[in-house]
């Protein structure tokens, strides 16, 4: 499965980057391909390419704030959660995402 | 890396969230005390600061701060943080100065990424060295 995601939190210095790492680690552990863009206090890093978005089976938005470029994901299956979920329960989240994709 | 960026405090005699903020405020040694508790409240309303069992990560960005610092605090005994978070053994407090440089923000973000690593969290919870290896 191919996943793209965005992580963004209120202050943009803590949960954003932990969520990115946790999502990447959990997805890779499950054998999935994943790219996570961060929208934090530094700005946008690891920016998703249109190619990565087009190829993705699902989009994970681990966000506590409004993100920029959400329209890029129009028409894609989106799973949106607070960053807290990605930080505290990344494996469960990836499992849930798997179920969502497989139910399609 | 700025040597004062990361401050490790072991066996701190605090019993509550309020005492933790008071302790850090005292450590900042500003002439005017900073109301960290009030400043943090807004962030805490927007989501839990608990990042793992026994670990909280309160953080804020504010113009009242002279410099950006990360305080890593281990209380003498586990403390209750709020009505939902109990038995806290490790407090990682990020104080980000408003309009901080990108260089410092990157330094801090590299640190926060490491907080996704359980082995690093175990190290922070167990080390007895006041000078931590980041």
XYZ file of C-alpha atoms in Angstrom:
238
model
C 0.000 0.000 0.000
C 1.141 3.536 -0.728
C 0.394 6.255 1.807
C 0.951 9.984 1.797
C 0.322 12.180 4.795
C 0.588 15.589 6.353
C 1.449 16.339 9.982
C 0.724 19.736 11.500
C 0.142 20.847 15.094
C -0.695 24.058 16.898
C 2.767 25.352 17.782
C 4.429 23.407 14.987
C 7.556 22.363 16.849
C 6.697 19.163 18.693
C 3.763 16.931 17.767
C 4.219 17.664 14.048
C 7.624 16.007 13.927
C 6.895 13.200 16.362
C 3.759 12.347 14.369
C 5.785 12.273 11.143
C 8.344 9.878 12.606
C 5.737 7.664 14.251
C 3.660 7.393 11.070
C 6.697 6.605 8.945
C 7.946 3.968 11.383
C 4.534 2.311 11.797
C 3.840 2.232 8.066
C 7.258 0.843 7.213
C 6.837 -1.788 9.934
C 3.617 -2.826 8.182
C 5.486 -3.012 4.885
C 3.914 0.084 3.349
C 5.416 2.878 1.315
C 4.853 6.239 3.014
C 5.740 9.900 2.562
C 4.782 12.433 5.239
C 4.923 16.176 4.702
C 5.342 18.390 7.762
C 3.784 21.818 8.052
C 5.453 23.212 11.145
C 7.030 26.359 12.471
C 9.864 25.991 9.964
C 7.391 25.847 7.102
C 6.705 22.953 4.766
C 9.299 20.169 4.732
C 9.382 16.888 2.859
C 6.804 18.387 0.492
C 4.704 15.780 -1.269
C 5.012 15.620 -5.020
C 1.945 15.336 -7.217
C 3.325 11.995 -8.372
C 3.401 10.672 -4.788
C -0.142 11.924 -4.171
C -1.470 10.435 -7.404
C 0.063 7.045 -6.585
C -1.221 6.946 -2.998
C -4.016 4.585 -1.954
C -4.842 6.754 1.035
C -4.029 10.089 2.653
C -3.438 10.417 6.392
C -3.893 13.893 7.794
C -2.521 14.011 11.350
C -3.432 17.604 11.986
C -4.627 19.920 14.759
C -4.798 22.996 12.531
C -5.937 23.944 9.050
C -3.295 22.883 6.552
C -2.252 24.472 3.310
C -2.744 22.599 0.063
C -5.541 20.338 1.225
C -7.087 20.610 -2.245
C -4.226 18.459 -3.543
C -5.995 15.467 -2.023
C -9.370 16.025 -3.633
C -10.856 12.709 -4.750
C -8.484 10.668 -2.575
C -9.487 8.550 0.397
C -8.602 10.656 3.447
C -8.220 9.559 7.059
C -7.966 12.583 9.344
C -6.966 12.382 13.008
C -5.500 14.707 15.637
C -1.689 14.516 15.891
C -2.182 12.954 19.312
C -3.504 9.766 17.688
C -0.481 9.442 15.411
C 1.854 10.132 18.341
C 0.283 7.753 20.862
C -1.220 4.999 18.714
C 0.565 4.923 15.343
C 0.280 1.170 14.822
C -3.451 1.168 15.545
C -3.862 4.082 13.168
C -2.069 2.267 10.368
C -4.222 -0.791 11.064
C -7.360 1.356 10.828
C -6.119 2.900 7.586
C -5.516 -0.581 6.215
C -9.098 -1.541 7.021
C -10.421 1.621 5.375
C -8.493 0.953 2.181
C -9.379 -2.739 2.101
C -13.077 -1.910 2.583
C -13.086 0.163 -0.605
C 24.746 23.600 19.219
C 24.054 26.040 22.039
C 25.180 24.420 25.306
C 22.294 25.966 27.190
C 19.667 24.810 24.731
C 18.992 21.547 26.576
C 18.728 21.626 30.349
C 18.442 18.343 32.250
C 17.180 18.428 35.830
C 17.104 15.226 37.863
C 15.260 14.415 41.094
C 13.386 17.701 41.070
C 11.240 18.207 44.204
C 8.007 19.053 42.438
C 4.631 17.577 43.162
C 2.352 19.011 40.469
C 2.038 20.685 37.069
C 1.935 24.091 38.784
C 5.111 23.389 40.744
C 6.809 22.203 37.574
C 6.063 25.470 35.779
C 7.125 27.441 38.848
C 10.403 25.531 38.956
C 11.176 26.277 35.296
C 10.109 29.900 35.671
C 12.572 30.229 38.566
C 15.278 28.590 36.462
C 14.813 31.176 33.725
C 15.978 33.758 36.273
C 14.219 36.646 34.618
C 13.592 39.718 36.710
C 9.951 39.466 35.821
C 8.558 36.008 36.405
C 6.953 34.406 33.403
C 3.510 32.863 33.791
C 4.357 29.615 32.031
C 1.282 27.882 33.386
C -1.029 30.467 31.833
C 0.876 30.486 28.558
C 0.755 26.686 28.350
C -2.941 26.458 29.142
C -4.018 27.377 25.617
C -1.916 24.626 24.040
C -3.144 22.086 26.546
C -6.755 22.960 25.728
C -6.068 22.020 22.109
C -4.869 18.525 22.860
C -3.166 16.269 25.347
C 0.496 16.907 26.115
C 0.991 13.251 26.987
C 3.171 11.667 24.289
C 3.700 8.287 25.926
C 3.019 6.541 29.192
C 4.577 8.575 32.031
C 5.840 11.305 29.665
C 4.429 14.769 28.919
C 5.610 17.344 26.402
C 4.259 20.784 27.300
C 5.461 23.418 24.830
C 4.803 26.948 23.725
C 6.001 29.761 21.504
C 6.064 33.184 23.125
C 7.461 36.661 22.708
C 8.148 36.941 26.436
C 10.972 34.414 26.228
C 14.544 35.683 25.784
C 15.787 32.449 24.259
C 14.579 29.042 23.196
C 15.278 26.196 25.592
C 14.238 22.640 26.274
C 13.938 21.587 29.902
C 14.039 17.856 30.568
C 12.775 17.308 34.088
C 12.602 14.176 36.168
C 10.623 14.669 39.367
C 11.747 13.001 42.595
C 8.500 11.079 42.525
C 5.931 10.529 39.816
C 3.445 13.391 39.707
C -0.134 13.949 38.626
C -0.171 16.391 35.702
C -3.904 16.969 35.430
C -7.150 15.104 35.955
C -6.407 12.803 33.009
C -2.622 12.382 33.162
C -1.194 10.633 36.192
C 2.107 9.094 37.291
C 4.298 11.362 35.167
C 7.962 10.420 35.353
C 9.413 12.669 32.646
C 8.529 16.211 31.599
C 10.010 17.602 28.398
C 9.206 21.297 28.209
C 9.914 23.181 25.002
C 10.066 26.952 25.272
C 10.287 28.473 21.799
C 11.129 32.166 21.493
C 8.843 34.053 19.123
C 10.521 34.757 15.790
C 13.289 32.281 16.518
C 15.752 31.607 13.701
C 15.139 28.672 11.376
C 18.486 27.237 12.457
C 17.364 26.946 16.079
C 13.919 25.698 15.059
C 15.586 22.947 13.036
C 17.791 22.037 15.991
C 14.694 21.679 18.164
C 12.712 19.796 15.510
C 15.565 17.298 15.172
C 15.272 16.735 18.910
C 11.493 16.342 18.823
C 11.798 13.778 16.013
C 13.989 11.728 18.333
C 11.122 11.648 20.837
C 9.430 9.180 18.468
C 12.169 6.696 19.378
C 11.229 4.598 22.416
C 14.894 3.838 23.116
C 15.656 7.560 23.333
C 12.711 8.090 25.700
C 13.962 5.196 27.847
C 17.378 6.841 27.924
C 15.880 10.149 29.080
C 13.877 8.359 31.757
C 16.790 6.346 33.085
C 20.002 8.314 32.655
C 21.680 9.724 35.728
C 23.875 12.053 33.713
C 22.918 15.735 33.925
C 24.523 16.340 30.524
C 22.395 14.445 28.064
C 23.455 13.158 24.695
C 21.109 14.528 22.074
